[in-house]
Amino acid sequence: MSKSFFPVRLFLIFFCLTCFLEKINAVEHPYGMHPQKQIDFVKRQIKLKKEPFLSAYKQLIIKADSALAIENHAVEDFSIPGFYSDKEGHRRTSLALQVDGFSAYSCALAYQLSGKKQYADKAIYFLNAWAKINKKYSQLDGSLVMSYSGTTFMIAADLLKNYKGWSNDEQTQFKWWTINVFRHAANSIRFRNNNSGDWSRFASVLADCYLDDKTDLTENIRLIKSDLFKKIAPDGHMVEEVKREANGIWYTYFSLAPLTASSWAIYNATGENLFFAEQGGASFQKALDYLLYYNTHPQDWQWFKNPNVGRVDTPTGFWPANLLEAMKDIYKQKDYDAFVAPYRPILYPRHDYAWTFPTLMPLSLNGYK
């Protein structure tokens, strides 16, 4: 055996060992709302120019490109008056978080799908601004709006957790904000038994995923499971939400969106599947069926005459189409698909953020192929 063989053999051993260690130490994309397998699947569909993914991707890029020109609106005190006491003030002050959060989410997702650094850097710009400037929330709806609109920041942070352009010092600051402002706001109201509790628990679940806080995640799962079937009646109506007079159908959506989104994040984080939980005939699918039926047959709604329903021209986006688009691949229901098909790609761009890009980022409990 020639002496020259030994350096070659040593090089090969070193190379294989390095690859092995890199494989062990590689950090897969965080679990949250967009697991790596989902992202990889969508990237393949875009590369193959498959619809509706290609159109949905182009829709995302339009939003992300618009965000590149936006300055942040971070405030020290996220002070939101109660909606029913000051609707105009509530909507106006909520926009700061909603605009910046949606911009951060759009850019972070655009980066993951395109690989273009400009999107990641812009998303981080928004995350850093709020982490540095925002110190508290206040007034009646500060905690609630922080919960249902700030979810975008948690999803964006999870998408960029391993991005080298987001420095350790910046992430440390963002984690401080996540714990002391965002999750503090969410956890302060997560014991509520209606949609407020649902949104705050979803917000807290996302924060736990980003922080890798298994203890608090376990508590959120316990809370969700503890009263799920007190909220969903055997016939599918949402017990607390149908009480909201003309907006009973909207609030039914507004409860089911964070409940199902929490279930998706929990599934990605732990493998526990809440989508098919059932008790006394009550289930998520029964509630979704109920929502779809009465949104298309409001004249049959027994809880209030002439209730408001989701429409294509709804200013905040077409609900409950975004929710049903997300759920169609979980429950394989043809009527969900038929309801949303004429309007694809579905985008839900503001107000509350659980199912924001449901056409682009489909769900699967059986892997992505």
CSV table of C-alpha atoms in Angstrom, one decimal:
chain,number,residue,atom,x,y,z
A,1,MET,CA,0.0,0.0,0.0
A,2,SER,CA,1.5,3.3,-1.0
A,3,LYS,CA,2.2,6.0,1.5
A,4,SER,CA,0.1,8.5,-0.5
A,5,PHE,CA,-3.0,6.4,0.3
A,6,PHE,CA,-2.9,7.4,4.0
A,7,PRO,CA,-3.4,11.1,3.6
A,8,VAL,CA,-6.3,10.4,1.2
A,9,ARG,CA,-7.8,8.0,3.6
A,10,LEU,CA,-7.5,10.4,6.5
A,11,PHE,CA,-9.1,13.2,4.4
A,12,LEU,CA,-12.0,10.9,3.6
A,13,ILE,CA,-12.5,9.9,7.2
A,14,PHE,CA,-12.3,13.6,8.2
A,15,PHE,CA,-14.7,14.6,5.5
A,16,CYS,CA,-17.3,11.9,6.4
A,17,LEU,CA,-17.0,12.7,10.1
A,18,THR,CA,-17.5,16.4,9.4
A,19,CYS,CA,-20.6,15.6,7.3
A,20,PHE,CA,-21.9,13.4,10.1
A,21,LEU,CA,-21.4,16.0,12.8
A,22,GLU,CA,-23.1,18.7,10.6
A,23,LYS,CA,-26.0,16.4,10.1
A,24,ILE,CA,-26.3,15.9,13.9
A,25,ASN,CA,-25.9,19.6,14.7
A,26,ALA,CA,-28.1,20.9,11.9
A,27,VAL,CA,-31.0,22.8,13.2
A,28,GLU,CA,-34.1,22.2,11.1
A,29,HIS,CA,-36.5,25.0,10.7
A,30,PRO,CA,-38.5,25.7,13.9
A,31,TYR,CA,-41.9,24.0,14.1
A,32,GLY,CA,-44.5,26.8,14.6
A,33,MET,CA,-47.0,27.4,11.9
A,34,HIS,CA,-44.7,26.6,9.0
A,35,PRO,CA,-42.7,23.4,9.5
A,36,GLN,CA,-39.8,22.7,7.1
A,37,LYS,CA,-41.6,20.0,5.3
A,38,GLN,CA,-44.4,22.3,4.4
A,39,ILE,CA,-42.0,25.0,3.2
A,40,ASP,CA,-40.0,22.5,1.1
A,41,PHE,CA,-43.3,21.2,-0.5
A,42,VAL,CA,-44.4,24.7,-1.4
A,43,LYS,CA,-41.0,25.5,-2.9
A,44,ARG,CA,-41.3,22.4,-5.1
A,45,GLN,CA,-44.7,23.4,-6.3
A,46,ILE,CA,-43.6,26.9,-7.2
A,47,LYS,CA,-40.5,25.6,-9.0
A,48,LEU,CA,-42.9,23.3,-11.0
A,49,LYS,CA,-45.2,26.3,-11.6
A,50,LYS,CA,-48.1,24.4,-10.2
A,51,GLU,CA,-51.4,26.2,-9.4
A,52,PRO,CA,-52.8,27.5,-7.2
A,53,PHE,CA,-49.4,27.7,-5.6
A,54,LEU,CA,-47.7,29.9,-8.3
A,55,SER,CA,-50.5,32.5,-8.2
A,56,ALA,CA,-50.5,32.5,-4.4
A,57,TYR,CA,-46.8,32.9,-4.3
A,58,LYS,CA,-47.0,35.9,-6.7
A,59,GLN,CA,-49.6,37.3,-4.4
A,60,LEU,CA,-47.3,37.0,-1.5
A,61,ILE,CA,-44.4,38.6,-3.3
A,62,ILE,CA,-46.5,41.6,-4.2
A,63,LYS,CA,-47.2,42.1,-0.5
A,64,ALA,CA,-43.6,41.5,0.5
A,65,ASP,CA,-42.3,44.0,-2.1
A,66,SER,CA,-44.8,46.6,-0.8
A,67,ALA,CA,-43.5,46.0,2.7
A,68,LEU,CA,-39.9,46.8,1.6
A,69,ALA,CA,-40.9,50.5,1.3
A,70,ILE,CA,-42.7,50.7,4.7
A,71,GLU,CA,-41.3,52.3,7.8
A,72,ASN,CA,-42.1,50.8,11.2
A,73,HIS,CA,-44.9,52.1,13.4
A,74,ALA,CA,-43.6,50.7,16.7
A,75,VAL,CA,-44.9,52.5,19.8
A,76,GLU,CA,-43.7,52.4,23.4
A,77,ASP,CA,-47.2,51.8,24.7
A,78,PHE,CA,-49.6,49.7,22.6
A,79,SER,CA,-52.7,51.4,24.0
A,80,ILE,CA,-55.9,50.1,22.5
A,81,PRO,CA,-59.3,51.4,23.7
A,82,GLY,CA,-62.2,49.0,24.0
A,83,PHE,CA,-63.8,48.3,20.6
A,84,TYR,CA,-67.4,48.9,21.7
A,85,SER,CA,-66.6,52.2,23.6
A,86,ASP,CA,-64.4,53.7,20.9
A,87,LYS,CA,-64.5,51.8,17.5
A,88,GLU,CA,-62.6,54.5,15.5
A,89,GLY,CA,-59.9,54.8,18.1
A,90,HIS,CA,-59.6,51.0,18.5
A,91,ARG,CA,-59.2,50.5,14.8
A,92,ARG,CA,-56.8,53.4,14.3
A,93,THR,CA,-54.4,52.5,17.1
A,94,SER,CA,-54.5,48.8,16.2
A,95,LEU,CA,-53.1,49.5,12.7
A,96,ALA,CA,-49.6,50.1,13.9
A,97,LEU,CA,-49.2,46.4,15.0
A,98,GLN,CA,-51.3,45.1,12.2
A,99,VAL,CA,-49.4,46.8,9.4
A,100,ASP,CA,-45.9,46.0,10.8
A,101,GLY,CA,-46.8,42.5,11.7
A,102,PHE,CA,-48.3,41.6,8.4
A,103,SER,CA,-45.3,43.2,6.7
A,104,ALA,CA,-42.8,41.2,8.8
A,105,TYR,CA,-44.7,37.9,8.2
A,106,SER,CA,-45.0,38.5,4.4
A,107,CYS,CA,-41.3,39.2,4.2
A,108,ALA,CA,-40.2,36.3,6.4
A,109,LEU,CA,-42.3,33.9,4.4
A,110,ALA,CA,-41.1,35.4,1.1
A,111,TYR,CA,-37.5,34.9,2.2
A,112,GLN,CA,-38.1,31.2,3.1
A,113,LEU,CA,-39.7,30.6,-0.3
A,114,SER,CA,-37.4,32.7,-2.5
A,115,GLY,CA,-34.1,32.7,-0.6
A,116,LYS,CA,-33.8,36.5,-1.2
A,117,LYS,CA,-32.0,38.1,1.7
A,118,GLN,CA,-33.7,41.5,1.3
A,119,TYR,CA,-36.9,40.0,2.6
A,120,ALA,CA,-35.4,38.5,5.7
A,121,ASP,CA,-33.6,41.8,6.5
A,122,LYS,CA,-36.8,43.8,6.2
A,123,ALA,CA,-38.7,41.3,8.4
A,124,ILE,CA,-36.0,41.6,11.0
A,125,TYR,CA,-36.2,45.4,10.7
A,126,PHE,CA,-39.8,45.3,11.9
A,127,LEU,CA,-39.1,42.7,14.6
A,128,ASN,CA,-36.2,44.6,16.0
A,129,ALA,CA,-38.1,47.9,16.0
A,130,TRP,CA,-40.9,46.5,18.2
A,131,ALA,CA,-38.5,44.7,20.4
A,132,LYS,CA,-36.6,47.9,21.1
A,133,ILE,CA,-39.4,50.4,21.3
A,134,ASN,CA,-42.5,48.6,22.6
A,135,LYS,CA,-42.4,48.3,26.4
A,136,LYS,CA,-46.0,47.7,27.3
A,137,TYR,CA,-49.7,47.4,26.3
A,138,SER,CA,-52.6,49.2,27.9
A,139,GLN,CA,-56.3,50.0,28.0
A,140,LEU,CA,-59.1,47.5,27.7
A,141,ASP,CA,-58.2,45.9,24.4
A,142,GLY,CA,-54.4,46.2,24.5
A,143,SER,CA,-53.8,42.6,25.5
A,144,LEU,CA,-56.4,41.2,23.1
A,145,VAL,CA,-55.3,43.1,20.0
A,146,MET,CA,-51.7,42.3,20.9
A,147,SER,CA,-52.7,38.6,20.9
A,148,TYR,CA,-54.7,38.4,17.7
A,149,SER,CA,-52.6,40.8,15.6
A,150,GLY,CA,-49.2,40.1,17.1
A,151,THR,CA,-49.2,36.5,16.1
A,152,THR,CA,-47.6,37.6,12.9
A,153,PHE,CA,-44.4,38.6,14.7
A,154,MET,CA,-44.2,35.2,16.3
A,155,ILE,CA,-44.6,33.4,13.0
A,156,ALA,CA,-42.0,35.7,11.3
A,157,ALA,CA,-39.6,35.2,14.2
A,158,ASP,CA,-39.9,31.5,14.0
A,159,LEU,CA,-39.3,31.6,10.2
A,160,LEU,CA,-36.1,33.6,10.8
A,161,LYS,CA,-34.9,32.0,14.0
A,162,ASN,CA,-31.9,30.4,12.2
A,163,TYR,CA,-31.2,33.3,9.8
A,164,LYS,CA,-27.5,34.3,10.3
A,165,GLY,CA,-28.4,37.9,9.6
A,166,TRP,CA,-30.4,38.2,12.8
A,167,SER,CA,-27.7,38.7,15.4
A,168,ASN,CA,-27.6,37.0,18.9
A,169,ASP,CA,-28.0,40.4,20.6
A,170,GLU,CA,-31.0,41.3,18.4
A,171,GLN,CA,-32.7,37.9,19.1
A,172,THR,CA,-32.0,38.3,22.8
A,173,GLN,CA,-33.8,41.6,22.8
A,174,PHE,CA,-36.7,40.1,20.8
A,175,LYS,CA,-37.0,37.2,23.2
A,176,TRP,CA,-37.2,39.8,26.1
A,177,TRP,CA,-40.0,41.5,24.3
A,178,THR,CA,-41.7,38.2,23.5
A,179,ILE,CA,-41.7,37.1,27.2
A,180,ASN,CA,-42.3,40.5,28.9
A,181,VAL,CA,-44.7,42.2,26.5
A,182,PHE,CA,-46.2,39.9,23.9
A,183,ARG,CA,-46.6,36.7,25.9
A,184,HIS,CA,-47.3,38.6,29.1
A,185,ALA,CA,-50.3,40.2,27.3
A,186,ALA,CA,-51.5,36.9,26.0
A,187,ASN,CA,-51.2,35.0,29.2
A,188,SER,CA,-53.0,37.8,31.1
A,189,ILE,CA,-56.3,36.9,29.4
A,190,ARG,CA,-55.8,33.2,28.4
A,191,PHE,CA,-58.2,32.1,31.1
A,192,ARG,CA,-61.2,33.7,29.3
A,193,ASN,CA,-63.8,31.2,28.0
A,194,ASN,CA,-64.5,32.8,24.7
A,195,ASN,CA,-62.7,34.0,21.6
A,196,SER,CA,-60.4,36.2,23.6
A,197,GLY,CA,-59.1,33.2,25.4
A,198,ASP,CA,-58.7,31.3,22.1
A,199,TRP,CA,-56.6,34.1,20.6
A,200,SER,CA,-54.5,34.6,23.7
A,201,ARG,CA,-53.7,30.9,23.9
A,202,PHE,CA,-52.8,30.7,20.2
A,203,ALA,CA,-50.5,33.7,20.7
A,204,SER,CA,-48.9,32.1,23.7
A,205,VAL,CA,-48.5,28.8,21.9
A,206,LEU,CA,-46.6,30.6,19.1
A,207,ALA,CA,-44.4,32.3,21.6
A,208,ASP,CA,-43.7,29.0,23.3
A,209,CYS,CA,-42.7,27.5,20.0
A,210,TYR,CA,-40.3,30.4,19.2
A,211,LEU,CA,-38.9,30.3,22.8
A,212,ASP,CA,-38.9,26.5,22.9
A,213,ASP,CA,-40.7,26.8,26.2
A,214,LYS,CA,-42.1,23.3,26.7
A,215,THR,CA,-43.5,24.1,30.2
A,216,ASP,CA,-45.7,26.9,29.1
A,217,LEU,CA,-46.7,25.1,25.9
A,218,THR,CA,-47.9,22.2,28.1
A,219,GLU,CA,-50.0,24.6,30.1
A,220,ASN,CA,-51.6,26.1,27.0
A,221,ILE,CA,-52.4,22.6,25.7
A,222,ARG,CA,-54.0,21.8,29.0
A,223,LEU,CA,-56.1,25.0,28.9
A,224,ILE,CA,-57.2,24.4,25.3
A,225,LYS,CA,-58.3,20.8,26.1
A,226,SER,CA,-59.9,21.8,29.4
A,227,ASP,CA,-62.8,23.8,27.9
A,228,LEU,CA,-62.9,22.8,24.2
A,229,PHE,CA,-66.1,20.9,24.5
A,230,LYS,CA,-67.7,23.6,26.7
A,231,LYS,CA,-67.2,25.9,23.8
A,232,ILE,CA,-68.4,23.6,21.0
A,233,ALA,CA,-72.0,22.3,21.4
A,234,PRO,CA,-73.0,18.8,20.1
A,235,ASP,CA,-74.7,20.4,17.1
A,236,GLY,CA,-71.6,22.5,16.3
A,237,HIS,CA,-72.6,25.9,17.5
A,238,MET,CA,-70.0,27.9,19.5
A,239,VAL,CA,-71.8,28.4,22.8
A,240,GLU,CA,-70.3,31.8,23.7
A,241,GLU,CA,-70.0,33.2,20.2
A,242,VAL,CA,-73.6,32.8,19.1
A,243,LYS,CA,-74.6,35.3,21.8
A,244,ARG,CA,-73.0,38.2,19.9
A,245,GLU,CA,-76.3,39.2,18.1
A,246,ALA,CA,-75.7,40.3,14.5
A,247,ASN,CA,-72.1,39.2,14.7
A,248,GLY,CA,-72.6,35.7,15.9
A,249,ILE,CA,-71.4,34.1,12.7
A,250,TRP,CA,-68.3,36.3,12.6
A,251,TYR,CA,-67.5,35.5,16.2
A,252,THR,CA,-67.9,31.8,15.5
A,253,TYR,CA,-65.2,32.2,12.9
A,254,PHE,CA,-63.2,34.4,15.3
A,255,SER,CA,-63.1,31.6,17.8
A,256,LEU,CA,-62.5,28.7,15.4
A,257,ALA,CA,-59.6,30.3,13.6
A,258,PRO,CA,-57.3,30.5,16.6
A,259,LEU,CA,-58.5,27.2,18.0
A,260,THR,CA,-57.6,25.3,14.8
A,261,ALA,CA,-54.4,27.3,14.3
A,262,SER,CA,-53.4,26.4,17.9
A,263,SER,CA,-54.1,22.7,17.0
A,264,TRP,CA,-51.8,23.0,14.0
A,265,ALA,CA,-49.0,24.5,15.9
A,266,ILE,CA,-49.4,22.0,18.7
A,267,TYR,CA,-49.3,19.1,16.2
A,268,ASN,CA,-46.1,20.5,14.7
A,269,ALA,CA,-44.5,20.9,18.1
A,270,THR,CA,-45.6,17.7,19.8
A,271,GLY,CA,-47.3,15.4,17.3
A,272,GLU,CA,-50.5,15.5,19.4
A,273,ASN,CA,-53.5,15.7,17.1
A,274,LEU,CA,-56.5,17.7,18.4
A,275,PHE,CA,-58.2,18.0,15.0
A,276,PHE,CA,-60.2,14.8,15.5
A,277,ALA,CA,-61.0,15.1,19.2
A,278,GLU,CA,-64.6,14.5,19.9
A,279,GLN,CA,-66.9,14.5,22.9
A,280,GLY,CA,-70.6,13.9,23.0
A,281,GLY,CA,-70.8,14.4,19.3
A,282,ALA,CA,-69.1,17.8,19.4
A,283,SER,CA,-66.0,18.3,17.3
A,284,PHE,CA,-64.1,20.8,15.2
A,285,GLN,CA,-65.5,19.4,12.0
A,286,LYS,CA,-69.1,19.8,13.4
A,287,ALA,CA,-68.3,23.4,14.3
A,288,LEU,CA,-66.8,24.1,10.9
A,289,ASP,CA,-69.8,22.5,9.1
A,290,TYR,CA,-72.1,24.7,11.2
A,291,LEU,CA,-70.2,27.8,10.3
A,292,LEU,CA,-70.2,27.1,6.6
A,293,TYR,CA,-73.9,26.2,6.5
A,294,TYR,CA,-75.1,29.4,8.3
A,295,ASN,CA,-72.6,31.7,6.5
A,296,THR,CA,-74.3,30.5,3.3
A,297,HIS,CA,-77.8,30.2,4.8
A,298,PRO,CA,-78.0,33.2,7.2
A,299,GLN,CA,-81.8,33.2,7.0
A,300,ASP,CA,-81.8,29.9,9.0
A,301,TRP,CA,-79.6,31.4,11.8
A,302,GLN,CA,-81.8,31.0,14.9
A,303,TRP,CA,-79.7,33.2,17.2
A,304,PHE,CA,-80.4,36.6,15.6
A,305,LYS,CA,-82.4,37.9,12.6
A,306,ASN,CA,-80.3,38.9,9.5
A,307,PRO,CA,-76.8,38.2,10.9
A,308,ASN,CA,-73.7,39.5,9.2
A,309,VAL,CA,-71.8,37.0,7.0
A,310,GLY,CA,-68.4,36.9,5.4
A,311,ARG,CA,-68.3,38.3,1.9
A,312,VAL,CA,-65.7,38.7,-0.8
A,313,ASP,CA,-65.8,42.5,-0.3
A,314,THR,CA,-65.3,42.3,3.5
A,315,PRO,CA,-62.7,45.0,4.3
A,316,THR,CA,-60.6,42.7,6.5
A,317,GLY,CA,-60.5,39.9,4.0
A,318,PHE,CA,-62.9,37.1,3.0
A,319,TRP,CA,-63.7,35.1,6.2
A,320,PRO,CA,-64.5,32.3,6.7
A,321,ALA,CA,-62.9,31.4,3.4
A,322,ASN,CA,-59.4,31.6,4.8
A,323,LEU,CA,-60.3,29.2,7.6
A,324,LEU,CA,-62.1,26.7,5.4
A,325,GLU,CA,-59.2,26.8,2.9
A,326,ALA,CA,-56.9,25.8,5.7
A,327,MET,CA,-59.2,23.1,6.9
A,328,LYS,CA,-60.1,21.5,3.6
A,329,ASP,CA,-56.9,19.3,3.6
A,330,ILE,CA,-57.5,18.2,7.2
A,331,TYR,CA,-61.0,17.1,6.8
A,332,LYS,CA,-61.1,16.4,3.1
A,333,GLN,CA,-64.5,18.0,2.8
A,334,LYS,CA,-65.7,18.7,-0.8
A,335,ASP,CA,-68.0,21.5,0.3
A,336,TYR,CA,-65.2,23.4,1.9
A,337,ASP,CA,-63.2,23.2,-1.3
A,338,ALA,CA,-66.3,24.2,-3.4
A,339,PHE,CA,-66.9,27.2,-1.2
A,340,VAL,CA,-63.4,28.6,-1.6
A,341,ALA,CA,-62.5,27.5,-5.1
A,342,PRO,CA,-63.9,30.5,-7.0
A,343,TYR,CA,-61.8,32.9,-4.9
A,344,ARG,CA,-58.4,31.3,-4.9
A,345,PRO,CA,-55.7,32.3,-4.1
A,346,ILE,CA,-57.1,33.2,-0.6
A,347,LEU,CA,-55.3,35.9,1.3
A,348,TYR,CA,-56.4,37.3,4.6
A,349,PRO,CA,-54.3,40.4,5.0
A,350,ARG,CA,-55.3,42.2,8.2
A,351,HIS,CA,-57.0,42.4,11.6
A,352,ASP,CA,-56.5,38.8,12.9
A,353,TYR,CA,-53.8,36.4,11.8
A,354,ALA,CA,-54.2,32.7,12.1
A,355,TRP,CA,-54.9,31.6,8.5
A,356,THR,CA,-53.2,34.4,6.5
A,357,PHE,CA,-51.8,32.5,3.5
A,358,PRO,CA,-53.9,29.3,3.5
A,359,THR,CA,-53.8,28.7,-0.3
A,360,LEU,CA,-50.1,29.1,-0.5
A,361,MET,CA,-49.3,27.1,2.7
A,362,PRO,CA,-51.5,24.0,2.9
A,363,LEU,CA,-51.8,21.7,5.8
A,364,SER,CA,-51.1,18.0,5.9
A,365,LEU,CA,-51.2,15.4,8.7
A,366,ASN,CA,-49.7,12.7,6.5
A,367,GLY,CA,-46.5,14.3,5.2
A,368,TYR,CA,-46.1,16.4,2.0
A,369,LYS,CA,-45.5,14.6,-1.3
